[in-house]
Structure formats: structure tokens, C-alpha cells
mmCIF file of N, CA and C in Angstrom:
data_model
loop_
_atom_site.group_PDB
_atom_site.id
_atom_site.type_symbol
_atom_site.label_atom_id
_atom_site.label_comp_id
_atom_site.label_asym_id
_atom_site.label_seq_id
_atom_site.Cartn_x
_atom_site.Cartn_y
_atom_site.Cartn_z
ATOM 1 N N UNK R 1 134.092 142.499 67.109
ATOM 2 C CA UNK R 1 133.118 141.367 66.990
ATOM 3 C C UNK R 1 132.418 141.886 65.521
ATOM 4 N N UNK R 2 132.260 141.072 65.621
ATOM 5 C CA UNK R 2 131.577 140.238 63.579
ATOM 6 C C UNK R 2 130.188 140.546 63.492
ATOM 7 N N UNK R 3 130.042 141.356 62.642
ATOM 8 C CA UNK R 3 128.461 141.683 62.281
ATOM 9 C C UNK R 3 127.884 141.112 61.350
ATOM 10 N N UNK R 4 126.785 140.577 61.204
ATOM 11 C CA UNK R 4 126.029 139.558 60.413
ATOM 12 C C UNK R 4 126.750 139.468 59.117
ATOM 13 N N UNK R 5 127.101 140.259 58.498
ATOM 14 C CA UNK R 5 127.449 140.335 57.213
ATOM 15 C C UNK R 5 128.721 139.226 57.209
ATOM 16 N N UNK R 6 129.391 139.458 58.023
ATOM 17 C CA UNK R 6 130.294 138.771 58.168
ATOM 18 C C UNK R 6 130.447 137.427 58.316
ATOM 19 N N UNK R 7 129.816 137.065 59.132
ATOM 20 C CA UNK R 7 129.303 136.020 59.579
ATOM 21 C C UNK R 7 128.547 135.022 57.943
ATOM 22 N N UNK R 8 127.123 136.181 57.521
ATOM 23 C CA UNK R 8 126.881 135.412 56.446
ATOM 24 C C UNK R 8 128.056 134.973 54.953
ATOM 25 N N UNK R 9 129.123 135.865 54.970
ATOM 26 C CA UNK R 9 129.663 135.709 54.008
ATOM 27 C C UNK R 9 131.372 134.393 54.227
ATOM 28 N N UNK R 10 130.934 134.109 55.684
ATOM 29 C CA UNK R 10 131.997 133.526 56.000
ATOM 30 C C UNK R 10 131.467 131.645 56.178
ATOM 31 N N UNK R 11 129.829 131.903 56.536
ATOM 32 C CA UNK R 11 129.323 130.581 56.351
ATOM 33 C C UNK R 11 129.089 130.452 54.683
ATOM 34 N N UNK R 12 129.246 131.419 53.747
ATOM 35 C CA UNK R 12 129.295 130.731 52.190
ATOM 36 C C UNK R 12 130.110 130.570 51.770
ATOM 37 N N UNK R 13 131.154 130.976 52.214
ATOM 38 C CA UNK R 13 132.634 130.361 52.456
ATOM 39 C C UNK R 13 132.801 128.634 52.374
ATOM 40 N N UNK R 14 131.955 128.860 54.008
ATOM 41 C CA UNK R 14 132.415 127.704 54.611
ATOM 42 C C UNK R 14 131.844 126.535 53.541
ATOM 43 N N UNK R 15 130.214 127.043 52.916
ATOM 44 C CA UNK R 15 129.816 126.228 52.569
ATOM 45 C C UNK R 15 130.400 125.911 51.026
ATOM 46 N N UNK R 16 131.072 126.355 50.199
ATOM 47 C CA UNK R 16 131.937 126.056 49.200
ATOM 48 C C UNK R 16 132.660 124.804 49.584
ATOM 49 N N UNK R 17 133.376 125.451 51.074
ATOM 50 C CA UNK R 17 134.553 124.191 50.975
ATOM 51 C C UNK R 17 133.927 122.551 51.368
ATOM 52 N N UNK R 18 132.864 122.950 52.085
ATOM 53 C CA UNK R 18 131.874 121.731 52.520
ATOM 54 C C UNK R 18 131.902 120.835 51.193
ATOM 55 N N UNK R 19 131.114 121.722 49.996
ATOM 56 C CA UNK R 19 130.935 121.289 48.737
ATOM 57 C C UNK R 19 132.120 120.438 48.376
ATOM 58 N N UNK R 20 133.172 120.640 48.330
ATOM 59 C CA UNK R 20 134.248 120.103 47.615
ATOM 60 C C UNK R 20 134.346 118.901 48.472
ATOM 61 N N UNK R 21 134.002 118.498 49.754
ATOM 62 C CA UNK R 21 133.677 117.381 50.331
ATOM 63 C C UNK R 21 132.472 116.854 50.451
ATOM 64 N N UNK R 22 131.529 117.047 49.913
ATOM 65 C CA UNK R 22 130.614 116.007 49.887
ATOM 66 C C UNK R 22 129.363 117.143 49.282
ATOM 67 N N UNK R 23 128.158 116.391 48.524
ATOM 68 C CA UNK R 23 127.013 117.045 47.724
ATOM 69 C C UNK R 23 126.314 117.950 48.554
ATOM 70 N N UNK R 24 125.816 118.492 47.603
ATOM 71 C CA UNK R 24 124.356 119.492 48.513
ATOM 72 C C UNK R 24 123.364 118.557 48.952
ATOM 73 N N UNK R 25 123.157 117.574 48.264
ATOM 74 C CA UNK R 25 122.153 116.163 48.712
ATOM 75 C C UNK R 25 122.721 115.715 49.875
ATOM 76 N N UNK R 26 123.784 115.484 49.963
ATOM 77 C CA UNK R 26 124.369 114.393 51.116
ATOM 78 C C UNK R 26 124.189 115.544 52.377
ATOM 79 N N UNK R 27 124.790 116.701 52.534
ATOM 80 C CA UNK R 27 124.494 117.307 53.527
ATOM 81 C C UNK R 27 123.011 117.476 53.951
ATOM 82 N N UNK R 28 122.170 117.803 52.887
ATOM 83 C CA UNK R 28 120.691 118.058 53.253
ATOM 84 C C UNK R 28 120.274 116.940 54.123
ATOM 85 N N UNK R 29 120.835 115.922 53.589
ATOM 86 C CA UNK R 29 119.986 114.502 54.305
ATOM 87 C C UNK R 29 120.638 113.900 55.689
ATOM 88 N N UNK R 30 122.002 114.321 55.671
ATOM 89 C CA UNK R 30 122.644 114.191 57.030
ATOM 90 C C UNK R 30 122.386 115.183 57.980
ATOM 91 N N UNK R 31 121.864 116.496 57.524
ATOM 92 C CA UNK R 31 121.738 117.352 58.533
ATOM 93 C C UNK R 31 119.972 117.690 58.686
ATOM 94 N N UNK R 32 119.362 116.915 57.901
ATOM 95 C CA UNK R 32 118.260 116.872 58.393
ATOM 96 C C UNK R 32 117.594 118.248 57.848
ATOM 97 N N UNK R 33 117.973 119.059 56.535
ATOM 98 C CA UNK R 33 117.295 120.295 56.588
ATOM 99 C C UNK R 33 116.828 120.076 54.658
ATOM 100 N N UNK R 34 116.245 120.815 54.642
ATOM 101 C CA UNK R 34 115.823 120.651 53.017
ATOM 102 C C UNK R 34 116.954 120.981 52.068
ATOM 103 N N UNK R 35 117.262 121.285 50.816
ATOM 104 C CA UNK R 35 118.518 121.186 49.720
ATOM 105 C C UNK R 35 118.253 122.887 49.772
ATOM 106 N N UNK R 36 117.120 123.386 49.300
ATOM 107 C CA UNK R 36 116.767 124.648 49.611
ATOM 108 C C UNK R 36 117.522 125.607 50.433
ATOM 109 N N UNK R 37 117.665 125.039 51.640
ATOM 110 C CA UNK R 37 118.303 125.636 52.717
ATOM 111 C C UNK R 37 119.391 125.336 52.694
ATOM 112 N N UNK R 38 120.333 124.642 52.258
ATOM 113 C CA UNK R 38 121.956 124.500 52.281
ATOM 114 C C UNK R 38 121.928 125.459 50.925
ATOM 115 N N UNK R 39 121.308 125.875 50.059
ATOM 116 C CA UNK R 39 121.409 126.528 48.896
ATOM 117 C C UNK R 39 121.370 127.766 49.902
ATOM 118 N N UNK R 40 120.383 128.193 50.589
ATOM 119 C CA UNK R 40 120.458 129.398 51.089
ATOM 120 C C UNK R 40 121.600 130.024 51.912
ATOM 121 N N UNK R 41 122.323 129.299 52.664
ATOM 122 C CA UNK R 41 123.508 128.935 53.172
ATOM 123 C C UNK R 41 124.681 129.408 52.470
ATOM 124 N N UNK R 42 124.661 128.787 51.352
ATOM 125 C CA UNK R 42 125.405 128.625 50.231
ATOM 126 C C UNK R 42 125.599 130.265 49.404
ATOM 127 N N UNK R 43 124.546 130.885 49.637
ATOM 128 C CA UNK R 43 124.443 132.381 48.662
ATOM 129 C C UNK R 43 124.666 133.160 49.942
ATOM 130 N N UNK R 44 124.732 132.787 51.191
ATOM 131 C CA UNK R 44 124.788 133.998 52.180
ATOM 132 C C UNK R 44 123.643 134.855 52.855
ATOM 133 N N UNK R 45 122.442 133.962 52.520
ATOM 134 C CA UNK R 45 121.007 134.274 52.845
ATOM 135 C C UNK R 45 120.988 133.973 54.000
ATOM 136 N N UNK R 46 121.648 133.005 54.752
ATOM 137 C CA UNK R 46 121.278 132.818 56.252
ATOM 138 C C UNK R 46 122.443 132.557 57.024
ATOM 139 N N UNK R 47 122.284 132.059 58.007
ATOM 140 C CA UNK R 47 123.504 131.762 59.576
ATOM 141 C C UNK R 47 122.410 130.469 59.699
ATOM 142 N N UNK R 48 123.519 129.644 59.805
ATOM 143 C CA UNK R 48 122.761 128.311 60.980
ATOM 144 C C UNK R 48 123.172 128.455 62.123
ATOM 145 N N UNK R 49 122.131 127.580 62.924
ATOM 146 C CA UNK R 49 122.355 127.351 64.176
ATOM 147 C C UNK R 49 123.725 126.755 64.608
ATOM 148 N N UNK R 50 123.917 126.568 66.387
ATOM 149 C CA UNK R 50 125.117 125.716 66.638
ATOM 150 C C UNK R 50 125.063 124.701 66.146
ATOM 151 N N UNK R 51 123.951 124.101 66.333
ATOM 152 C CA UNK R 51 123.417 122.715 65.799
ATOM 153 C C UNK R 51 124.072 122.373 64.701
ATOM 154 N N UNK R 52 123.056 122.721 64.063
ATOM 155 C CA UNK R 52 123.116 122.483 61.906
ATOM 156 C C UNK R 52 124.830 122.837 62.060
ATOM 157 N N UNK R 53 125.149 123.836 62.646
ATOM 158 C CA UNK R 53 127.024 124.057 62.056
ATOM 159 C C UNK R 53 127.790 123.642 62.718
ATOM 160 N N UNK R 54 127.467 122.221 63.315
ATOM 161 C CA UNK R 54 128.407 121.355 63.507
ATOM 162 C C UNK R 54 127.805 120.038 62.933
ATOM 163 N N UNK R 55 126.547 119.956 62.853
ATOM 164 C CA UNK R 55 125.689 118.400 61.930
ATOM 165 C C UNK R 55 126.572 119.102 60.586
ATOM 166 N N UNK R 56 126.659 120.214 59.938
ATOM 167 C CA UNK R 56 127.248 119.886 58.681
ATOM 168 C C UNK R 56 128.260 119.478 58.482
ATOM 169 N N UNK R 57 129.402 120.122 59.691
ATOM 170 C CA UNK R 57 131.008 119.741 59.688
ATOM 171 C C UNK R 57 130.889 117.783 59.317
ATOM 172 N N UNK R 58 129.894 117.652 60.313
ATOM 173 C CA UNK R 58 129.908 116.048 60.658
ATOM 174 C C UNK R 58 129.638 115.784 59.407
ATOM 175 N N UNK R 59 128.661 115.797 58.733
ATOM 176 C CA UNK R 59 127.709 115.284 57.490
ATOM 177 C C UNK R 59 128.912 115.204 56.267
ATOM 178 N N UNK R 60 129.674 116.678 56.269
ATOM 179 C CA UNK R 60 131.043 116.353 55.290
ATOM 180 C C UNK R 60 132.280 115.644 55.662
ATOM 181 N N UNK R 61 132.149 115.034 57.173
ATOM 182 C CA UNK R 61 133.535 114.017 57.411
ATOM 183 C C UNK R 61 134.739 115.266 57.924
ATOM 184 N N UNK R 62 134.216 116.872 58.201
ATOM 185 C CA UNK R 62 135.390 117.452 58.799
ATOM 186 C C UNK R 62 135.200 117.357 60.226
ATOM 187 N N UNK R 63 136.442 117.194 60.332
ATOM 188 C CA UNK R 63 136.619 117.131 62.116
ATOM 189 C C UNK R 63 136.562 118.155 62.823
ATOM 190 N N UNK R 64 135.980 118.158 63.642
ATOM 191 C CA UNK R 64 134.834 119.673 64.306
ATOM 192 C C UNK R 64 135.911 120.319 64.396
ATOM 193 N N UNK R 65 136.972 119.988 65.270
ATOM 194 C CA UNK R 65 137.924 121.191 65.100
ATOM 195 C C UNK R 65 138.474 122.067 64.426
ATOM 196 N N UNK R 66 138.880 121.209 63.019
ATOM 197 C CA UNK R 66 139.563 121.279 62.001
ATOM 198 C C UNK R 66 138.060 122.498 61.501
ATOM 199 N N UNK R 67 137.318 121.984 61.098
ATOM 200 C CA UNK R 67 136.143 123.081 60.779
ATOM 201 C C UNK R 67 136.127 124.260 61.543
ATOM 202 N N UNK R 68 136.343 124.248 62.683
ATOM 203 C CA UNK R 68 135.731 125.446 63.415
ATOM 204 C C UNK R 68 136.766 126.387 63.198
ATOM 205 N N UNK R 69 138.195 126.143 63.212
ATOM 206 C CA UNK R 69 139.547 126.933 62.921
ATOM 207 C C UNK R 69 139.153 127.296 61.544
ATOM 208 N N UNK R 70 138.721 126.518 60.760
ATOM 209 C CA UNK R 70 138.291 127.213 59.205
ATOM 210 C C UNK R 70 137.522 128.109 59.030
ATOM 211 N N UNK R 71 136.317 127.770 60.152
ATOM 212 C CA UNK R 71 135.250 128.879 59.492
ATOM 213 C C UNK R 71 135.716 130.359 60.641
ATOM 214 N N UNK R 72 136.685 130.181 61.623
ATOM 215 C CA UNK R 72 137.423 130.770 61.975
ATOM 216 C C UNK R 72 138.103 132.242 60.969
ATOM 217 N N UNK R 73 138.685 131.333 60.475
ATOM 218 C CA UNK R 73 139.757 132.247 59.274
ATOM 219 C C UNK R 73 139.324 132.324 58.592
ATOM 220 N N UNK R 74 137.946 132.082 57.732
ATOM 221 C CA UNK R 74 136.643 132.620 57.002
ATOM 222 C C UNK R 74 136.278 133.840 57.595
ATOM 223 N N UNK R 75 136.338 133.897 59.172
ATOM 224 C CA UNK R 75 135.690 135.123 59.631
ATOM 225 C C UNK R 75 136.275 136.029 60.004
ATOM 226 N N UNK R 76 137.805 136.002 59.741
ATOM 227 C CA UNK R 76 138.825 137.003 59.948
ATOM 228 C C UNK R 76 139.438 137.454 58.305
ATOM 229 N N UNK R 77 139.049 136.769 57.500
ATOM 230 C CA UNK R 77 139.213 136.992 56.147
ATOM 231 C C UNK R 77 137.819 137.865 56.000
ATOM 232 N N UNK R 78 136.673 137.699 56.343
ATOM 233 C CA UNK R 78 135.582 138.584 55.809
ATOM 234 C C UNK R 78 135.744 139.813 56.637
ATOM 235 N N UNK R 79 136.463 140.009 57.822
ATOM 236 C CA UNK R 79 135.967 140.543 58.270
ATOM 237 C C UNK R 79 137.030 142.032 58.214
ATOM 238 N N UNK R 80 138.410 141.897 57.391
ATOM 239 C CA UNK R 80 139.159 142.579 57.339
ATOM 240 C C UNK R 80 138.726 143.066 55.455
ATOM 241 N N UNK R 81 138.257 142.172 55.067
ATOM 242 C CA UNK R 81 137.731 142.704 53.377
ATOM 243 C C UNK R 81 136.496 143.734 53.829
ATOM 244 N N UNK R 82 136.206 143.674 54.910
ATOM 245 C CA UNK R 82 134.778 144.756 54.974
ATOM 246 C C UNK R 82 135.244 145.627 55.569
ATOM 247 N N UNK R 83 135.955 145.619 56.366
ATOM 248 C CA UNK R 83 136.762 146.823 56.755
ATOM 249 C C UNK R 83 137.474 147.919 55.877
ATOM 250 N N UNK R 84 138.330 147.216 54.649
ATOM 251 C CA UNK R 84 138.411 147.552 53.571
ATOM 252 C C UNK R 84 137.764 147.846 53.130
ATOM 253 N N UNK R 85 136.553 147.511 52.704
ATOM 254 C CA UNK R 85 135.644 148.184 52.190
ATOM 255 C C UNK R 85 135.143 149.032 52.357
ATOM 256 N N UNK R 86 134.838 149.136 53.676
ATOM 257 C CA UNK R 86 134.354 150.122 54.691
ATOM 258 C C UNK R 86 135.642 151.671 54.337
ATOM 259 N N UNK R 87 136.542 151.432 54.496
ATOM 260 C CA UNK R 87 137.600 152.491 54.913
ATOM 261 C C UNK R 87 137.610 153.252 52.706
ATOM 262 N N UNK R 88 137.665 152.439 51.795
ATOM 263 C CA UNK R 88 137.569 152.791 50.881
ATOM 264 C C UNK R 88 136.005 153.622 50.773
ATOM 265 N N UNK R 89 135.244 153.099 50.971
ATOM 266 C CA UNK R 89 133.871 154.184 51.125
ATOM 267 C C UNK R 89 134.047 155.589 51.983
ATOM 268 N N UNK R 90 134.897 155.590 53.283
ATOM 269 C CA UNK R 90 135.004 156.247 53.908
ATOM 270 C C UNK R 90 135.899 157.588 53.292
ATOM 271 N N UNK R 91 137.049 157.259 52.672
ATOM 272 C CA UNK R 91 138.164 157.651 52.079
ATOM 273 C C UNK R 91 137.230 158.403 50.673
ATOM 274 N N UNK R 92 136.103 157.935 50.108
ATOM 275 C CA UNK R 92 135.315 158.436 49.097
ATOM 276 C C UNK R 92 135.095 159.917 49.614
ATOM 277 N N UNK R 93 134.107 159.388 50.443
ATOM 278 C CA UNK R 93 133.672 160.300 51.046
ATOM 279 C C UNK R 93 134.091 162.088 51.526
ATOM 280 N N UNK R 94 135.292 161.227 52.452
ATOM 281 C CA UNK R 94 135.884 162.596 52.530
ATOM 282 C C UNK R 94 136.683 163.379 51.069
ATOM 283 N N UNK R 95 136.899 162.582 50.619
ATOM 284 C CA UNK R 95 137.497 163.300 49.548
ATOM 285 C C UNK R 95 136.866 164.189 48.715
ATOM 286 N N UNK R 96 135.410 164.204 48.661
ATOM 287 C CA UNK R 96 134.438 164.288 48.079
ATOM 288 C C UNK R 96 133.710 165.730 48.921
ATOM 289 N N UNK R 97 134.233 165.687 49.762
ATOM 290 C CA UNK R 97 133.496 166.414 50.901
ATOM 291 C C UNK R 97 134.275 168.021 50.581
ATOM 292 N N UNK R 98 133.306 168.619 51.151
ATOM 293 C CA UNK R 98 133.758 170.598 50.622
ATOM 294 C C UNK R 98 134.628 170.846 51.969
ATOM 295 N N UNK R 99 135.780 171.454 51.701
ATOM 296 C CA UNK R 99 136.570 171.667 52.688
ATOM 297 C C UNK R 99 136.167 172.664 53.335
ATOM 298 N N UNK R 100 135.466 174.215 52.370
ATOM 299 C CA UNK R 100 135.169 175.108 53.538
ATOM 300 C C UNK R 100 133.895 175.370 52.949
ATOM 301 N N UNK R 101 132.843 174.179 53.428
ATOM 302 C CA UNK R 101 131.750 174.477 53.527
ATOM 303 C C UNK R 101 130.725 174.468 52.457
ATOM 304 N N UNK R 102 131.455 175.362 51.560
ATOM 305 C CA UNK R 102 130.314 175.321 50.040
ATOM 306 C C UNK R 102 130.116 173.578 49.149
ATOM 307 N N UNK R 103 129.388 174.268 48.376
ATOM 308 C CA UNK R 103 128.887 172.731 47.739
ATOM 309 C C UNK R 103 130.247 172.698 46.695
ATOM 310 N N UNK R 104 130.196 171.389 46.055
ATOM 311 C CA UNK R 104 131.526 171.042 44.927
ATOM 312 C C UNK R 104 130.570 170.753 44.161
ATOM 313 N N UNK R 105 131.171 171.732 42.727
ATOM 314 C CA UNK R 105 130.349 171.441 41.707
ATOM 315 C C UNK R 105 130.973 170.429 40.713
#
């Protein structure tokens, strides 16, 4: 499954992709949301509803199937990146964990 951070990062990537197709102003106008909300999506602070997701794709002139596939690719990339970050953290913890129960100086 994909957690919230993966979705937020994938949405951030998708908004960056959509901004190459049209402006933030056009996205907000055609989706009937504020530019501030589009900005927050672009920063990864929010996750859009399903309706808004497809409206964003349509407002940018992206085919809905193509846009959904692009989003799925972003999700997969973000999931792999998050898993790699987590494994690095676990490796660090395991490396610094004392082997015989004594505190490491």
C-alpha cells in the first residue's frame, strides 16, 4: 500500500508535470479552486479529491488515462525512494546498536 507521504510526493511531482503544460492560474480557474490550493498541492501539503485530480488532468489538457498512468509511475518512484530512506535509517540504527547490551561510548 501507499502511505500518505508517498501520495503527497507523487502529487507534488504531478503538479510540477502539469505546470509544464499550463499555468497555475489556468489550473485553479478551470478546476474552480484557489491558486493557493494549487500551490499547496505543488508543495506536497495536500492530497486532492478524486474529482479534483481528474479535473486537474483535464485542465492541463492531459489525457485522463495517460495522466493516471503518469501518477501511478510517480507513486511507484516515491514508494521506492521512501523504502530506501527507511532502510538507510534502519541500517544506521542497527549499526549503532550495542551488540552485548552495553551502552556504546
